[in-house]
mmCIF file of C-alpha atoms and ligand atoms in Angstrom:
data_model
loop_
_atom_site.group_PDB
_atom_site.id
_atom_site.type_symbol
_atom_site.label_atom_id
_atom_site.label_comp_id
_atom_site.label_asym_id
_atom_site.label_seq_id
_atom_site.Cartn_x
_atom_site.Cartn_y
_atom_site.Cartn_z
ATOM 1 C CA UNK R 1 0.000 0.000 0.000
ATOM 2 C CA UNK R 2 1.501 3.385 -0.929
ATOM 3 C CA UNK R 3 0.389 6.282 0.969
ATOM 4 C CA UNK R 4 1.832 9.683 -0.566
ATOM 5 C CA UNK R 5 0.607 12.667 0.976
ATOM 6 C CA UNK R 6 2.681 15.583 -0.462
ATOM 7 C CA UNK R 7 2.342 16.650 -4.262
ATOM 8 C CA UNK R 8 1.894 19.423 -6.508
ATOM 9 C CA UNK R 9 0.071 20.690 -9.843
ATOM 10 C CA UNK R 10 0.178 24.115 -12.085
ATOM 11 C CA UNK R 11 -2.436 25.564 -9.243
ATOM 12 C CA UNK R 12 0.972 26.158 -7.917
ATOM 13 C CA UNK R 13 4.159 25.201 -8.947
ATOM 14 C CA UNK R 14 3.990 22.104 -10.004
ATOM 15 C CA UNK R 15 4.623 21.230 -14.147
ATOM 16 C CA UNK R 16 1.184 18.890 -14.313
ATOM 17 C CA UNK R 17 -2.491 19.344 -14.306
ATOM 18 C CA UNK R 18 -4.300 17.640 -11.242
ATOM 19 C CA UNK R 19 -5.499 15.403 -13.895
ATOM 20 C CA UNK R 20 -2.082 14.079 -14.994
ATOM 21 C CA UNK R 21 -0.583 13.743 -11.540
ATOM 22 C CA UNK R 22 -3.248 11.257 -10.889
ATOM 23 C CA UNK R 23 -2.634 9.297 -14.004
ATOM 24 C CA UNK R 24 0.986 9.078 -13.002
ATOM 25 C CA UNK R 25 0.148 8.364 -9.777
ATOM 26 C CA UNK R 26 -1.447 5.457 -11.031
ATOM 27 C CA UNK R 27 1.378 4.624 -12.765
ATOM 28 C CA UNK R 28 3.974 4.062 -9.811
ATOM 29 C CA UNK R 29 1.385 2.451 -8.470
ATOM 30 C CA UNK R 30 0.477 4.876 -5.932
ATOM 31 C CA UNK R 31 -2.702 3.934 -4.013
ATOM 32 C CA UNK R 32 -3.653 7.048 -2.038
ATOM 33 C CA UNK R 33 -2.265 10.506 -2.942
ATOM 34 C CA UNK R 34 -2.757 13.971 -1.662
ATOM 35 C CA UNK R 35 -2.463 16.934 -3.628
ATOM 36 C CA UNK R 36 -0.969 19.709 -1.307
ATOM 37 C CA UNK R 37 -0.903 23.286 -3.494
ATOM 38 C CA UNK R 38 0.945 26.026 -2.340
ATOM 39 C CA UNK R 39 -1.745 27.710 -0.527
ATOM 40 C CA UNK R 40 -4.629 26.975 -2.471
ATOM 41 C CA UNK R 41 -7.504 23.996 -3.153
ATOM 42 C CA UNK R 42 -8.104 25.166 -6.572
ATOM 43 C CA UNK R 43 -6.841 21.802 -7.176
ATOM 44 C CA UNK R 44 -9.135 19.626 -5.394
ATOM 45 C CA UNK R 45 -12.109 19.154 -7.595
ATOM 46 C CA UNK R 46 -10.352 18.222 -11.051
ATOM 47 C CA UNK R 47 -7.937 15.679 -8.580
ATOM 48 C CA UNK R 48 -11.226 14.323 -7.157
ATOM 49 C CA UNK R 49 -12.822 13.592 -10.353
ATOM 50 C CA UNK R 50 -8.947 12.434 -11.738
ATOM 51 C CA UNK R 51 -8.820 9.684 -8.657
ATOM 52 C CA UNK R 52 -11.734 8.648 -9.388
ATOM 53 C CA UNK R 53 -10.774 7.880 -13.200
ATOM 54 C CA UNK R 54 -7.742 6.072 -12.191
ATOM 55 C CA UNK R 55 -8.847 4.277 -9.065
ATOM 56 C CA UNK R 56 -6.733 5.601 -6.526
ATOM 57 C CA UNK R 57 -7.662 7.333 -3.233
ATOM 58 C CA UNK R 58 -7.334 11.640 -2.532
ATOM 59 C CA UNK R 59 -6.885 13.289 0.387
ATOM 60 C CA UNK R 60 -7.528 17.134 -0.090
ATOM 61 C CA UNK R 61 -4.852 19.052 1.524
ATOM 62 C CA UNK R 62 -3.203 22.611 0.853
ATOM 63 C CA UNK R 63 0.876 23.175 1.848
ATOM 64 C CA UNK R 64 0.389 26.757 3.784
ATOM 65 C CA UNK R 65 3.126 29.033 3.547
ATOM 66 C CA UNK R 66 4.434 30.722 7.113
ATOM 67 C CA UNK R 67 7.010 31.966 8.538
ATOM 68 C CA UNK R 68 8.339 31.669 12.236
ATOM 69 C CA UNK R 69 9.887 34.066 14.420
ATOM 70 C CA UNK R 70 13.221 32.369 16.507
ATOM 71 C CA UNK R 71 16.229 33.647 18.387
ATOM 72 C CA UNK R 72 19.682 33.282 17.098
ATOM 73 C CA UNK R 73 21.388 34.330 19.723
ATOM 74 C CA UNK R 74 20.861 38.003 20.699
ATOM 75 C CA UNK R 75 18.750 38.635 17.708
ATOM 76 C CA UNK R 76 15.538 36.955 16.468
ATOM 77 C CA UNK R 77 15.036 36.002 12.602
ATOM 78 C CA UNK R 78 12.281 34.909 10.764
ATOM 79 C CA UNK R 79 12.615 31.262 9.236
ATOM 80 C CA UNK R 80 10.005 30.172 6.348
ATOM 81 C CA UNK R 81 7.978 27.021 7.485
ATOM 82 C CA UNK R 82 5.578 25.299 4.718
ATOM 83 C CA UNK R 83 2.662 23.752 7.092
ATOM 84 C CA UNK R 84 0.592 20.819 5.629
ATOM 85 C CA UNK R 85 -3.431 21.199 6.051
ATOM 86 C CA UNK R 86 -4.627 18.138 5.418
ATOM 87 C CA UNK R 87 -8.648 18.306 5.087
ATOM 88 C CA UNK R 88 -9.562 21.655 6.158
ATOM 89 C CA UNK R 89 -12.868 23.278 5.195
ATOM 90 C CA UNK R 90 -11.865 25.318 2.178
ATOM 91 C CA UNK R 91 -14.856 27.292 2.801
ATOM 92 C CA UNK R 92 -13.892 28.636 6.306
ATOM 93 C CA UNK R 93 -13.824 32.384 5.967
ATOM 94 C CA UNK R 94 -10.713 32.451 8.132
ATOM 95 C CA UNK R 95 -8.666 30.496 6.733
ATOM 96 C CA UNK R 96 -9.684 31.285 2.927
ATOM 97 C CA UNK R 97 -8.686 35.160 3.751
ATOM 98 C CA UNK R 98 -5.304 33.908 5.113
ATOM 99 C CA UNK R 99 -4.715 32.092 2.332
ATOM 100 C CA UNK R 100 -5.337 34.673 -0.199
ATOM 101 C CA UNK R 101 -3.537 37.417 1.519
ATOM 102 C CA UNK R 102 -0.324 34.267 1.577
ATOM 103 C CA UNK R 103 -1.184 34.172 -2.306
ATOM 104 C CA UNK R 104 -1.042 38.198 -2.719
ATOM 105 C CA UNK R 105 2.028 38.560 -0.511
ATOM 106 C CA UNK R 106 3.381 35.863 -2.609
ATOM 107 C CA UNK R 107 3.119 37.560 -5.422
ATOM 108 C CA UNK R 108 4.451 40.989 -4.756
ATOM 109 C CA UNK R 109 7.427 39.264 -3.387
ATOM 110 C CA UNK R 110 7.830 37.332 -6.819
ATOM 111 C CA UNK R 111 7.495 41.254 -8.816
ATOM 112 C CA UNK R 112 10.230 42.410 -6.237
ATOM 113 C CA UNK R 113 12.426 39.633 -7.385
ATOM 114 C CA UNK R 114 11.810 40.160 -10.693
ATOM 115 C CA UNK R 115 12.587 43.740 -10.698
ATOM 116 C CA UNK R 116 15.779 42.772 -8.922
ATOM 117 C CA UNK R 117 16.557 40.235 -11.713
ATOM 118 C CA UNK R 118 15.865 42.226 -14.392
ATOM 119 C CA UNK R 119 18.741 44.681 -13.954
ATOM 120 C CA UNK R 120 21.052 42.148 -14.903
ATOM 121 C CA UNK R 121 18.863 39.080 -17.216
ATOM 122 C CA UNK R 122 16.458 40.179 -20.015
ATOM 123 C CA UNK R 123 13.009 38.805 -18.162
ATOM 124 C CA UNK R 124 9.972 40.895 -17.198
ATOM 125 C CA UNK R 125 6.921 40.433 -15.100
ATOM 126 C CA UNK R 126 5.013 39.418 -18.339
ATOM 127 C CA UNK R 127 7.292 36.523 -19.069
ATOM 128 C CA UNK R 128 6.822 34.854 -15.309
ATOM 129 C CA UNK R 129 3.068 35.043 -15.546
ATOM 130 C CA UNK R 130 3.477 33.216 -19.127
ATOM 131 C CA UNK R 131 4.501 30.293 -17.207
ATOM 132 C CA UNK R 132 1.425 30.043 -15.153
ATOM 133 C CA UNK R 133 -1.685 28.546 -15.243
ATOM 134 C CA UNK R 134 -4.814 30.941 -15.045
ATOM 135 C CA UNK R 135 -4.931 31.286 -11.192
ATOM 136 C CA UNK R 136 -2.176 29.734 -10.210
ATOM 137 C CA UNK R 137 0.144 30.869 -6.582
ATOM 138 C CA UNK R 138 3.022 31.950 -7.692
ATOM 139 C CA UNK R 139 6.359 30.933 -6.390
ATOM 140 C CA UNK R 140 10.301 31.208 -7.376
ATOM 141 C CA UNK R 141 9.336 27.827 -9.647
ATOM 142 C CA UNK R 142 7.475 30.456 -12.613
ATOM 143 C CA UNK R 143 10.508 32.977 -12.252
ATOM 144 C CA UNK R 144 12.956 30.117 -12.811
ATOM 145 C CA UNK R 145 11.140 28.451 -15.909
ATOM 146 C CA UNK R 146 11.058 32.545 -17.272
ATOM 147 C CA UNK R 147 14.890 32.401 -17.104
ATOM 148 C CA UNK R 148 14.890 28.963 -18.728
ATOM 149 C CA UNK R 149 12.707 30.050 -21.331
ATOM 150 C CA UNK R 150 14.923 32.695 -21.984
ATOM 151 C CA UNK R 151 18.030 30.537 -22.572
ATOM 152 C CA UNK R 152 19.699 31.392 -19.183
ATOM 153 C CA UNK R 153 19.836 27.935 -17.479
ATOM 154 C CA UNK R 154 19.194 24.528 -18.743
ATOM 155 C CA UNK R 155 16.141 23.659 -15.607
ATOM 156 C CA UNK R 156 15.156 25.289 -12.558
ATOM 157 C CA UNK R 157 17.454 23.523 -10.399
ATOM 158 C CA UNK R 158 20.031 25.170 -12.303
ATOM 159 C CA UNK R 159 18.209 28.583 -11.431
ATOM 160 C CA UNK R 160 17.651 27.706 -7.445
ATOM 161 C CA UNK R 161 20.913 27.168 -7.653
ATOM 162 C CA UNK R 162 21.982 30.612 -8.984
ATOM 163 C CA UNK R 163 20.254 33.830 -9.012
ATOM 164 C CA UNK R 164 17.248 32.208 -6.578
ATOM 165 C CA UNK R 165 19.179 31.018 -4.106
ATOM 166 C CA UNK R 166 18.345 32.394 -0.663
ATOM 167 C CA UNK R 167 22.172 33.657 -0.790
ATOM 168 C CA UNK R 168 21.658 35.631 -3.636
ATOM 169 C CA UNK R 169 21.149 39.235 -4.235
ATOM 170 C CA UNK R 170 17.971 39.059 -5.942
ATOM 171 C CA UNK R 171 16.183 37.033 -3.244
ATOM 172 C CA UNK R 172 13.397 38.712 -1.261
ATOM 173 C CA UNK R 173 11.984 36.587 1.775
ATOM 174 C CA UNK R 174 8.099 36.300 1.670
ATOM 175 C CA UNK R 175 6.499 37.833 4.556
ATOM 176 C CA UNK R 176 3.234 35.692 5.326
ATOM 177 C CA UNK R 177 1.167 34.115 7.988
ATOM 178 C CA UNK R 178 3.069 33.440 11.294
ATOM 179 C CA UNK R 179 3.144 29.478 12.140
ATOM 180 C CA UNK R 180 1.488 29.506 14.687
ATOM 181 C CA UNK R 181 -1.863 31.891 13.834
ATOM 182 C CA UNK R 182 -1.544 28.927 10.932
ATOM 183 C CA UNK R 183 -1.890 26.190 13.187
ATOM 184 C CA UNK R 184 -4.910 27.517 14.855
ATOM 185 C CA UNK R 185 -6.359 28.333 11.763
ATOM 186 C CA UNK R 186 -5.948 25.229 10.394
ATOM 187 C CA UNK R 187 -7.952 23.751 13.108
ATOM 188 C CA UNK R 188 -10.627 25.971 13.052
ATOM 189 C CA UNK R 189 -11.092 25.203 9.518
ATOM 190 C CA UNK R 190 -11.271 21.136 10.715
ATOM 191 C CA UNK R 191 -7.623 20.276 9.133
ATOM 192 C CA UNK R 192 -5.011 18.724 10.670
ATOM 193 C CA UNK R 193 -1.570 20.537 10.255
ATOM 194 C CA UNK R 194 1.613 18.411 9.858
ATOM 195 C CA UNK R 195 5.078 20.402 9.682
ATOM 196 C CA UNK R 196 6.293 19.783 5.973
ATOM 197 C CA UNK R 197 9.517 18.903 5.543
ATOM 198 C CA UNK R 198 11.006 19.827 8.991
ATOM 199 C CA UNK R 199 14.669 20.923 8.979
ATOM 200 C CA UNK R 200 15.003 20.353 5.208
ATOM 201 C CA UNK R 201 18.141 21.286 3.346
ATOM 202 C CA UNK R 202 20.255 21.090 6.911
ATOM 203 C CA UNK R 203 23.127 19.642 6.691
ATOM 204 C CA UNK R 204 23.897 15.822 7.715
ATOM 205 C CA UNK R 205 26.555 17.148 9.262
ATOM 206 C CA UNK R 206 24.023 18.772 11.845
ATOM 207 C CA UNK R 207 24.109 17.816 15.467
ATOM 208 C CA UNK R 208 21.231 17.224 18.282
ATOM 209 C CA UNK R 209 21.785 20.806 19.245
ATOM 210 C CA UNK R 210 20.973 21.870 16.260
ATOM 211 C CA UNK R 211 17.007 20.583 16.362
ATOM 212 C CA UNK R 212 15.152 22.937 17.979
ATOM 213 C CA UNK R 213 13.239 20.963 20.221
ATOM 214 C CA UNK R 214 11.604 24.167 21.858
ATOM 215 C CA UNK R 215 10.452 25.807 19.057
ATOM 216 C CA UNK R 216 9.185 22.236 18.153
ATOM 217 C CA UNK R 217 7.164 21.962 21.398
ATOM 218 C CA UNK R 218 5.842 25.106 21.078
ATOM 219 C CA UNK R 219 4.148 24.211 17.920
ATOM 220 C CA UNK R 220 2.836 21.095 19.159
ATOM 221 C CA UNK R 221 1.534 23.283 22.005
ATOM 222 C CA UNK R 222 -0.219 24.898 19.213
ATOM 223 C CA UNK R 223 -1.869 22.408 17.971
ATOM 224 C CA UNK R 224 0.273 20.755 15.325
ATOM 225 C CA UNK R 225 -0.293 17.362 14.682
ATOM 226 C CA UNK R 226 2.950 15.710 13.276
ATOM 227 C CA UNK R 227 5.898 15.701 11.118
ATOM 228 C CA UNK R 228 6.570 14.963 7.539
ATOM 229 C CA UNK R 229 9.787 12.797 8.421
ATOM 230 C CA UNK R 230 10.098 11.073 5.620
ATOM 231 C CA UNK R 231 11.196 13.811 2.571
ATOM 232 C CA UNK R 232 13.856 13.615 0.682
ATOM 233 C CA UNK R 233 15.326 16.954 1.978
ATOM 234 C CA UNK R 234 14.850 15.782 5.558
ATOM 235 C CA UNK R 235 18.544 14.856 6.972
ATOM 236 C CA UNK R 236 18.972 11.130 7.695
ATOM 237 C CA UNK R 237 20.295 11.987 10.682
ATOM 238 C CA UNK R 238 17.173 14.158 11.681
ATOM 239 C CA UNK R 239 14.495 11.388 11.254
ATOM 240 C CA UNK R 240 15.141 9.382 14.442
ATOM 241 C CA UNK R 241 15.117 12.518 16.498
ATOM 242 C CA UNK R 242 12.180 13.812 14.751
ATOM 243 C CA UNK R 243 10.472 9.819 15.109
ATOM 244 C CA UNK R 244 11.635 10.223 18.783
ATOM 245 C CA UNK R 245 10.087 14.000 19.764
ATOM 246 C CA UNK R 246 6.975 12.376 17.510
ATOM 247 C CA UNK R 247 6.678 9.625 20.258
ATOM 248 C CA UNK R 248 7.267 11.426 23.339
ATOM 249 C CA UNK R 249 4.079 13.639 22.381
ATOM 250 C CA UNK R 250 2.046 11.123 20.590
ATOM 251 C CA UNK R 251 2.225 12.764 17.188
ATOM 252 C CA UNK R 252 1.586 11.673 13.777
ATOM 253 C CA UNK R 253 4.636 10.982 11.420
ATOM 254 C CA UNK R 254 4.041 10.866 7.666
ATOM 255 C CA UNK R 255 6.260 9.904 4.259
ATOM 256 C CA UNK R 256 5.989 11.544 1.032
ATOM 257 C CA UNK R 257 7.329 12.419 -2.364
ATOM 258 C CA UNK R 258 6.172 16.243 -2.548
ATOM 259 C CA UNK R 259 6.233 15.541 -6.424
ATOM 260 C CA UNK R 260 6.497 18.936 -8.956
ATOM 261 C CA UNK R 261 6.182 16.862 -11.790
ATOM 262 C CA UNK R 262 8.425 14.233 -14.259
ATOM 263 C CA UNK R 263 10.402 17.829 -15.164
ATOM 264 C CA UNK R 264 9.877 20.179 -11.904
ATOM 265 C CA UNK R 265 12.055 18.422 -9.487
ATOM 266 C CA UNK R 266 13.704 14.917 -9.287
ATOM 267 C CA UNK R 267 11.480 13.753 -6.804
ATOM 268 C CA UNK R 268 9.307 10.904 -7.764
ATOM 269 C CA UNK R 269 5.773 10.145 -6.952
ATOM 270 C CA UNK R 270 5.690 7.252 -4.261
ATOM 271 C CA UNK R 271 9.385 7.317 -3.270
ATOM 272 C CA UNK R 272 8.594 7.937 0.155
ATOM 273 C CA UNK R 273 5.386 6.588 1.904
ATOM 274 C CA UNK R 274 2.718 6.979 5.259
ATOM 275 C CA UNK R 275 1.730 4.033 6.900
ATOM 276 C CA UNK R 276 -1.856 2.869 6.814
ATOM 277 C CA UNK R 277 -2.146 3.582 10.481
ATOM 278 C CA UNK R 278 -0.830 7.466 10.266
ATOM 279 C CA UNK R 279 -3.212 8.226 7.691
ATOM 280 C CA UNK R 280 -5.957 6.737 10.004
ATOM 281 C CA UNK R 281 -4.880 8.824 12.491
ATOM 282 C CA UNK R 282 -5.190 12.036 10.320
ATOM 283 C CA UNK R 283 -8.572 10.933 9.186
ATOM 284 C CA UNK R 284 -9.767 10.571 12.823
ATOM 285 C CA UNK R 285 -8.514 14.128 13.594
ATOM 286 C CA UNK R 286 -10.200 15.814 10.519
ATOM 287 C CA UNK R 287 -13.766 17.467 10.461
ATOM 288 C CA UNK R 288 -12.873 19.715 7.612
ATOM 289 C CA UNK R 289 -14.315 18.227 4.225
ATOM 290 C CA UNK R 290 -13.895 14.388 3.181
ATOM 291 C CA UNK R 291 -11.599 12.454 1.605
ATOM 292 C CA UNK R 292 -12.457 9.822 -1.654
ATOM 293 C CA UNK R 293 -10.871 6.633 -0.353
HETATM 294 P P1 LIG N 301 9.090 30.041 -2.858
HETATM 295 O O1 LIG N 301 7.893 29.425 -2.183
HETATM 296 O O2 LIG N 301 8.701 31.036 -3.877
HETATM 297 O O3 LIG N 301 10.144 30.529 -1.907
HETATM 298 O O4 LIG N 301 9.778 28.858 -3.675
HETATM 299 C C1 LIG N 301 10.043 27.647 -3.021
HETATM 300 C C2 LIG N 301 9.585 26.520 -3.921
HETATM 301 O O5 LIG N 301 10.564 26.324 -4.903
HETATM 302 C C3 LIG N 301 9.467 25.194 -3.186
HETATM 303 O O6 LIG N 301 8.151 24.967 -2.800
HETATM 304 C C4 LIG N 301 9.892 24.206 -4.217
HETATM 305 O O7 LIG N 301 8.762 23.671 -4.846
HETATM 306 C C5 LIG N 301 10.649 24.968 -5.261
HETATM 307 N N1 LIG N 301 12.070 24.562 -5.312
HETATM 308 C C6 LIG N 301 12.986 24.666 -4.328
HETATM 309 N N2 LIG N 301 14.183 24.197 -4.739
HETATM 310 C C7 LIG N 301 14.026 23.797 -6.017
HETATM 311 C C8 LIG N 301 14.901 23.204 -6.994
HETATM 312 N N3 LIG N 301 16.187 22.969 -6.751
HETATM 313 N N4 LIG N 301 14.380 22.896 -8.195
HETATM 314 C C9 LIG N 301 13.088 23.153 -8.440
HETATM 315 N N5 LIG N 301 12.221 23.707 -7.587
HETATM 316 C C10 LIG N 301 12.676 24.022 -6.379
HETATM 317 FE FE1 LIG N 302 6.726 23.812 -4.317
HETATM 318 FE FE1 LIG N 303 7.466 22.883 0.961
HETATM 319 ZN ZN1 LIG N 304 5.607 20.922 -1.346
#
């Protein structure tokens, strides 16, 4: 049984239609998937009707973008945190206002980088939205296919690896939803919020010191409901203390691919899975809007 609860289509940045996700999901043989748009359901109805077509199971969920304030130090910083909803009312009033003010803020960020880009690459705003489906949140994803388009790079990983890094000079950090306020929201709106990739892109060189358990406890405190320990960008050497904090407090641990499509990223639908019984467990917790299983 393959359980994959993180994936994305062109209502965000993913390269696919809800539609053909599903078929490929099919494909590797993936039983049950979730599609998990950057701060949108847009998606859900056409991946409903597309499960249903290829016999597979949905779970509705939306990856909400936030941000966290934490102390390094004497001074505090903001890090970005991508919060999994999985079945939330998409209807709550709440929670749909959050989401669209994540989808605005999103996007004057993405003008700001472009701005910054353009003094020194030949792209313009015009040539980002060209990328994107009617509707869909934008991310760094459309800016880097603009700059493939444009002969720049060969793919985006090319791009996030240049000009979009978060080291660069023409990055802007998004400013959106605190983590918490998203937690609760979540909630509210019947959804059940699991931590997306936690500590992704640390190094494996990183040591127990380096998880911050408080900040950790604090969101549980909150209200959040698990981690998303099995990712690709997760460190290896992360997942045991993230299984371990998971057990202490009785939280839910999940496994997915967080797919962008055959050409957004390398990661493949299925590679990483949830048990049977973690999905239960997220199905007990959720009041928001139902699942086709
Ligand atoms: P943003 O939300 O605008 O900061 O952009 C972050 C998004 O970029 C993530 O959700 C990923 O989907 C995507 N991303 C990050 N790294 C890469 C990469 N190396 N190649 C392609 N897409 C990436
Ligand atoms: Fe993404
Ligand atoms: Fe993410
Ligand atoms: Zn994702």
């Amino acid at each position: 049984m393959i359980i994959d609860l993180h994936s994305h289509s062109t209502r965000s940045d993913g390269k696919e239609s809800p539609t053909e996700v599903f078929a490929h999901a099919a494909a590797a043989s993936v039983d049950v998937l979730a599609l998990t748009d950057h701060d949108t359901a847009d998606g859900w109805a056409e991946a409903r009707e597309a499960a249903a077509r290829a016999s597979i199971g949905f779970v509705p969920g939306i990856e909400v973008t936030t941000r966290a304030e934490v102390a390094r130090g004497q001074n505090r910083k903001y890090i970005s945190v991508h919060m999994l909803a999985y079945l939330p009312d998409p209807a709550n009033h709440e929670l749909a206002t959050a989401l669209s003010r994540n989808v605005n803020t999103r996007e004057l960020r993405a003008q700001r980088m472009v701005e910054l880009l353009a003094e020194d690459y030949e792209i313009s705003w015009d040539s980002v939205l060209a990328e994107l489906a009617h509707g869909a949140t934008i991310g760094r994803p459309a800016i880097a296919d603009a700059l493939v388009s444009a002969g720049y790079f060969a793919d985006r990983s090319e791009v996030f690896h240049g000009p979009l890094s978060r080291h660069s000079k023409y990055y802007v950090p998004t400013e959106t939803l605190d983590v918490v306020r998203a937690i609760e929201l979540i909630r509210a709106a019947g959804g059940v919020p699991i931590i997306a990739h936690p500590l992704g892109g640390a190094p494996e060189s990183m040591s127990r010191d380096d998880l911050p358990e408080e900040h950790f406890e604090m969101l549980i405190a909150a209200g959040m409901a698990g981690f998303e320990v099995e990712h690709r960008e997760v460190p290896q050497v992360a997942r045991d203390w993230l299984r371990m904090l998971a057990a202490k407090h009785d939280l839910i641990t999940t496994g997915s691919s967080d797919y962008h499509g055959l050409d957004g990223k390398p990661n493949r639908l299925g590679e990483n899975s949830t048990s049977q019984e973690m999905l239960q467990r997220i199905l007990v917790q959720a009041s928001g809007v139902e699942p086709s299983l």
